Amino acid sequence: MAYAGKNALRTHYKGRYATVAAHTDRWRRFTVWCREQAGVKDARDVTKALVEAYGHYLAEKVRERER
């Protein structure tokens, strides 16, 4: 899933290497979380509920840093 996302970003952001690198890092973190938390290894299996759960996870990480 990480490899497919990186290739999609390269196609979308042709020639913008820093942008691709930044988004690739964020995508990689999402793919790791998906694999570890939900067992999802294929982007076709990502659901809206999974993305929302990741959003809640990130929000919790932000709240932890504010404490």
PDB file of C-alpha atoms in Angstrom:
ATOM      1  CA  MET A   1       0.000   0.000   0.000  1.00  0.00           C
ATOM      2  CA  ALA A   2       2.866   2.384   0.777  1.00  0.00           C
ATOM      3  CA  TYR A   3       4.521   1.720  -2.589  1.00  0.00           C
ATOM      4  CA  ALA A   4       1.294   2.279  -4.529  1.00  0.00           C
ATOM      5  CA  GLY A   5       0.642   5.521  -2.683  1.00  0.00           C
ATOM      6  CA  LYS A   6       4.149   6.794  -3.354  1.00  0.00           C
ATOM      7  CA  ASN A   7       3.768   6.079  -7.068  1.00  0.00           C
ATOM      8  CA  ALA A   8       0.396   7.836  -7.150  1.00  0.00           C
ATOM      9  CA  LEU A   9       1.936  10.878  -5.451  1.00  0.00           C
ATOM     10  CA  ARG A  10       4.805  10.922  -7.962  1.00  0.00           C
ATOM     11  CA  THR A  11       2.302  10.880 -10.806  1.00  0.00           C
ATOM     12  CA  HIS A  12       0.130  13.577  -9.284  1.00  0.00           C
ATOM     13  CA  TYR A  13       2.950  15.934  -8.243  1.00  0.00           C
ATOM     14  CA  LYS A  14       5.221  15.575 -11.260  1.00  0.00           C
ATOM     15  CA  GLY A  15       8.630  17.094 -10.549  1.00  0.00           C
ATOM     16  CA  ARG A  16       7.781  18.442  -7.099  1.00  0.00           C
ATOM     17  CA  TYR A  17      10.177  16.259  -5.163  1.00  0.00           C
ATOM     18  CA  ALA A  18       9.860  17.920  -1.757  1.00  0.00           C
ATOM     19  CA  THR A  19       6.067  17.766  -1.936  1.00  0.00           C
ATOM     20  CA  VAL A  20       6.158  14.093  -2.903  1.00  0.00           C
ATOM     21  CA  ALA A  21       8.600  13.366  -0.079  1.00  0.00           C
ATOM     22  CA  ALA A  22       6.447  15.131   2.530  1.00  0.00           C
ATOM     23  CA  HIS A  23       3.228  13.457   1.446  1.00  0.00           C
ATOM     24  CA  THR A  24       4.953  10.095   1.099  1.00  0.00           C
ATOM     25  CA  ASP A  25       6.096  10.291   4.708  1.00  0.00           C
ATOM     26  CA  ARG A  26       2.546  11.027   5.877  1.00  0.00           C
ATOM     27  CA  TRP A  27       1.123   8.275   3.670  1.00  0.00           C
ATOM     28  CA  ARG A  28       3.692   5.792   4.998  1.00  0.00           C
ATOM     29  CA  ARG A  29       2.672   6.581   8.580  1.00  0.00           C
ATOM     30  CA  PHE A  30      -0.968   5.997   7.658  1.00  0.00           C
ATOM     31  CA  THR A  31      -0.173   2.687   5.967  1.00  0.00           C
ATOM     32  CA  VAL A  32       1.792   1.468   8.989  1.00  0.00           C
ATOM     33  CA  TRP A  33      -1.096   2.397  11.271  1.00  0.00           C
ATOM     34  CA  CYS A  34      -3.586   0.633   8.978  1.00  0.00           C
ATOM     35  CA  ARG A  35      -1.508  -2.530   8.951  1.00  0.00           C
ATOM     36  CA  GLU A  36      -0.898  -2.541  12.717  1.00  0.00           C
ATOM     37  CA  GLN A  37      -4.330  -1.455  13.953  1.00  0.00           C
ATOM     38  CA  ALA A  38      -6.699  -2.927  11.379  1.00  0.00           C
ATOM     39  CA  GLY A  39      -4.669  -5.481   9.442  1.00  0.00           C
ATOM     40  CA  VAL A  40      -5.272  -3.542   6.212  1.00  0.00           C
ATOM     41  CA  LYS A  41      -2.533  -4.025   3.626  1.00  0.00           C
ATOM     42  CA  ASP A  42      -4.383  -2.983   0.467  1.00  0.00           C
ATOM     43  CA  ALA A  43      -5.614   0.543  -0.254  1.00  0.00           C
ATOM     44  CA  ARG A  44      -8.800  -0.907  -1.745  1.00  0.00           C
ATOM     45  CA  ASP A  45      -9.706  -2.069   1.758  1.00  0.00           C
ATOM     46  CA  VAL A  46      -9.486   1.408   3.319  1.00  0.00           C
ATOM     47  CA  THR A  47     -12.927   2.556   4.418  1.00  0.00           C
ATOM     48  CA  LYS A  48     -14.293   5.870   5.568  1.00  0.00           C
ATOM     49  CA  ALA A  49     -14.551   4.438   9.081  1.00  0.00           C
ATOM     50  CA  LEU A  50     -10.868   3.502   9.012  1.00  0.00           C
ATOM     51  CA  VAL A  51      -9.862   7.013   7.939  1.00  0.00           C
ATOM     52  CA  GLU A  52     -12.046   8.478  10.690  1.00  0.00           C
ATOM     53  CA  ALA A  53     -10.432   6.163  13.237  1.00  0.00           C
ATOM     54  CA  TYR A  54      -7.010   7.358  12.094  1.00  0.00           C
ATOM     55  CA  GLY A  55      -8.185  10.943  12.507  1.00  0.00           C
ATOM     56  CA  HIS A  56      -9.257  10.199  16.072  1.00  0.00           C
ATOM     57  CA  TYR A  57      -5.894   8.536  16.705  1.00  0.00           C
ATOM     58  CA  LEU A  58      -4.061  11.646  15.471  1.00  0.00           C
ATOM     59  CA  ALA A  59      -6.286  13.933  17.538  1.00  0.00           C
ATOM     60  CA  GLU A  60      -5.496  11.899  20.630  1.00  0.00           C
ATOM     61  CA  LYS A  61      -1.755  12.158  19.903  1.00  0.00           C
ATOM     62  CA  VAL A  62      -2.122  15.961  19.682  1.00  0.00           C
ATOM     63  CA  ARG A  63      -4.059  16.087  22.957  1.00  0.00           C
ATOM     64  CA  GLU A  64      -1.324  14.033  24.659  1.00  0.00           C
ATOM     65  CA  ARG A  65       1.311  16.561  23.582  1.00  0.00           C
ATOM     66  CA  GLU A  66      -0.756  19.458  24.954  1.00  0.00           C
ATOM     67  CA  ARG A  67      -0.828  17.944  28.437  1.00  0.00           C
TER      68      ARG A  67
END
